[in-house]
């Protein structure tokens, strides 16, 4: 099983700042099949990025994904108030599918 | 536009079987373009993949739940279902169904890009 470790656990930033979230895999993620989701309280997760770097439909271009093999990053270039949420990475290239434990992005 | 809606009992007794359904609208559950999955989230915790099912009915389960889990498709109702037997308090969670793209030619899948709102299930006597 591929274990995904996200860091930091909590990130405190202000609107307008740049956010960098990390996801490290215990083994190589097959074909860079790594996704990022955003989850707000009381809502289902929303897909932001798939294939490590492809933005999902309707996702603003301030969200970008990068990385490969075992080290992946989600960057939010300039934080908007609606971006404060919990972010999860997920690998779906190997079974079992696994999620990271999440990074909480909070307003400073 | 695909839409998913989960339904099921909000309370299940320990040792009993949890049964949930997910109604799919805006597309066919037997389409070769999609695959489906169940994901759960215990209160205040992170996401756990339960399992996935493909248009053919083939399944892929989380090993931690194997032996207790059945995921199936009901094409006549355009629904997928989840059955989890011998439940304990550890199975208390918000259960979501989700769908993603399936690339028939290669057998590859993409991430889950459509989610239901989820249904909360508590296991308690």
Coordinates of N, CA, C and O in Angstrom, one line a residue, chain A residues 1 31 33 35 37 39 42-47 49-51 56 88 90 92 94-101, chain B residues 35 39 41 45-49 52 60-63 94 96 103 108-118:
Chain A
X1 N 0.8 -1.2 0.0 CA 0.0 0.0 0.0 C 0.9 1.2 0.0 O 1.9 1.3 0.7
X31 N 2.6 6.1 -13.0 CA 2.2 7.1 -14.1 C 1.8 8.4 -13.6 O 1.0 9.1 -14.2
X33 N -0.2 9.1 -11.3 CA -1.7 9.2 -11.1 C -1.9 9.7 -9.7 O -2.2 9.0 -8.8
X35 N -3.9 12.9 -7.5 CA -4.9 14.0 -7.5 C -4.9 14.8 -6.3 O -4.4 14.4 -5.2
X37 N -7.6 17.2 -3.9 CA -9.0 17.6 -3.7 C -9.0 18.7 -2.7 O -8.2 18.8 -1.8
X39 N -11.7 20.2 0.2 CA -12.9 20.0 1.0 C -13.3 21.1 1.9 O -12.4 21.4 2.8
X42 N -18.9 20.5 5.6 CA -20.2 20.1 5.1 C -20.3 19.8 3.7 O -21.5 19.6 3.2
X43 N -19.2 19.8 2.9 CA -19.3 19.6 1.5 C -18.4 18.4 1.1 O -17.5 18.0 1.8
X44 N -18.8 17.8 0.0 CA -18.0 16.7 -0.6 C -16.7 17.2 -1.1 O -16.6 18.4 -1.5
X45 N -15.7 16.4 -1.2 CA -14.4 16.8 -1.8 C -14.7 17.3 -3.3 O -15.5 16.7 -4.0
X46 N -13.9 18.2 -3.7 CA -13.9 18.7 -5.1 C -12.6 18.5 -5.7 O -11.5 18.9 -5.2
X47 N -12.6 17.8 -6.9 CA -11.3 17.6 -7.6 C -10.7 18.8 -8.1 O -11.4 19.6 -8.8
X49 N -7.0 18.8 -9.2 CA -5.9 18.4 -10.0 C -5.9 16.9 -10.2 O -6.1 16.2 -9.2
X50 N -5.7 16.4 -11.4 CA -5.5 15.0 -11.6 C -4.2 14.8 -12.5 O -3.7 15.8 -13.1
X51 N -3.7 13.6 -12.5 CA -2.5 13.4 -13.3 C -1.3 14.2 -12.8 O -0.5 14.6 -13.6
X56 N -8.7 20.3 -13.1 CA -10.0 19.8 -13.5 C -10.9 20.9 -14.1 O -10.5 22.1 -14.0
X88 N -6.6 17.4 0.3 CA -6.2 16.0 0.3 C -5.5 15.6 -1.0 O -6.0 16.0 -2.1
X90 N -4.3 12.2 -3.3 CA -4.8 10.8 -3.5 C -4.0 10.2 -4.6 O -3.8 10.9 -5.7
X92 N -4.1 7.1 -7.3 CA -5.1 6.2 -7.9 C -4.5 5.3 -9.0 O -5.2 4.7 -9.8
X94 N -2.3 2.7 -8.1 CA -2.1 1.4 -7.6 C -3.2 1.1 -6.6 O -3.7 2.0 -5.9
X95 N -3.6 -0.2 -6.5 CA -4.5 -0.6 -5.6 C -3.8 -1.1 -4.3 O -2.9 -1.8 -4.4
X96 N -4.3 -0.7 -3.1 CA -5.5 0.1 -2.9 C -5.3 1.6 -3.1 O -4.2 2.1 -2.9
X97 N -6.3 2.3 -3.6 CA -6.3 3.7 -3.7 C -6.1 4.3 -2.3 O -6.7 3.8 -1.3
X98 N -5.2 5.3 -2.2 CA -5.0 5.9 -0.8 C -5.0 7.4 -0.9 O -4.8 8.0 -1.9
X99 N -5.4 8.0 0.3 CA -5.4 9.4 0.4 C -4.4 9.8 1.5 O -4.1 9.0 2.4
X100 N -3.9 11.0 1.3 CA -3.1 11.6 2.4 C -4.0 12.0 3.6 O -5.2 12.0 3.4
X101 N -3.4 12.4 4.7 CA -4.2 12.7 5.9 C -4.8 14.1 5.8 O -5.6 14.5 6.7
Chain B
X35 N -16.2 4.9 -14.2 CA -16.2 3.9 -13.1 C -16.7 4.6 -11.8 O -16.8 5.8 -11.8
X39 N -16.3 6.1 -0.9 CA -15.3 6.6 0.0 C -16.0 7.0 1.3 O -17.1 7.4 1.3
X41 N -15.6 8.8 5.4 CA -14.9 9.8 6.2 C -15.5 9.8 7.6 O -16.6 10.3 7.9
X45 N -12.3 13.2 10.7 CA -11.1 12.5 10.2 C -11.0 12.6 8.6 O -11.7 13.3 8.0
X46 N -10.0 11.9 8.1 CA -9.7 12.0 6.6 C -10.5 11.0 5.8 O -11.4 10.3 6.3
X47 N -10.1 11.0 4.5 CA -10.9 10.2 3.6 C -10.3 8.8 3.5 O -9.0 8.6 3.5
X48 N -11.2 7.8 3.4 CA -10.7 6.4 3.2 C -11.5 5.8 2.0 O -12.7 5.8 1.9
X49 N -10.7 5.3 1.0 CA -11.3 4.6 -0.1 C -11.8 3.3 0.3 O -11.1 2.5 1.0
X52 N -14.0 0.3 -5.6 CA -14.4 0.8 -6.9 C -15.1 -0.3 -7.7 O -14.8 -1.5 -7.4
X60 N -12.8 -3.7 -7.1 CA -11.5 -3.5 -6.5 C -11.8 -3.0 -5.1 O -12.4 -1.9 -5.0
X61 N -11.4 -3.8 -4.1 CA -11.8 -3.5 -2.7 C -10.6 -3.1 -1.9 O -9.5 -3.6 -2.1
X62 N -10.8 -2.2 -0.9 CA -9.8 -2.0 0.1 C -9.5 -3.2 0.9 O -10.4 -3.8 1.5
X63 N -8.3 -3.7 0.9 CA -8.0 -5.0 1.7 C -8.4 -4.9 3.1 O -8.7 -6.0 3.7
X94 N -19.2 9.3 7.3 CA -20.0 9.8 6.2 C -19.6 9.0 5.0 O -18.4 8.9 4.7
X96 N -19.6 8.5 1.0 CA -19.8 9.1 -0.3 C -19.6 8.2 -1.5 O -18.7 7.3 -1.4
X103 N -10.9 4.9 -19.0 CA -10.4 4.8 -20.4 C -10.4 3.4 -20.8 O -9.4 2.6 -20.5
X108 N -7.1 2.3 -17.9 CA -6.7 3.3 -16.9 C -7.9 4.0 -16.4 O -8.9 4.1 -17.1
X109 N -7.8 4.6 -15.2 CA -8.9 5.4 -14.6 C -8.3 6.8 -14.3 O -7.1 6.9 -14.1
X110 N -9.2 7.7 -14.2 CA -8.8 9.0 -13.7 C -9.4 9.2 -12.3 O -10.1 8.4 -11.8
X111 N -9.1 10.4 -11.7 CA -9.5 10.6 -10.3 C -11.0 10.8 -10.3 O -11.7 11.0 -11.3
X112 N -11.6 10.8 -9.1 CA -13.0 11.0 -8.9 C -13.4 12.4 -9.2 O -13.0 13.3 -8.3
X113 N -14.1 12.7 -10.2 CA -14.4 14.1 -10.5 C -15.9 14.5 -10.2 O -16.3 15.6 -10.4
X114 N -16.7 13.5 -9.8 CA -18.1 13.8 -9.4 C -18.4 13.0 -8.2 O -18.0 11.8 -8.0
X115 N -18.9 13.7 -7.2 CA -19.2 13.2 -5.9 C -20.7 13.4 -5.5 O -21.2 14.5 -5.8
X116 N -21.2 12.5 -4.7 CA -22.5 12.7 -4.1 C -22.2 13.5 -2.8 O -21.1 13.7 -2.4
X117 N -23.3 14.0 -2.2 CA -23.1 14.8 -1.0 C -22.8 14.0 0.2 O -22.3 14.5 1.3
X118 N -23.1 12.7 0.1 CA -22.7 11.8 1.2 C -23.9 11.5 2.1 O -24.9 12.3 2.2

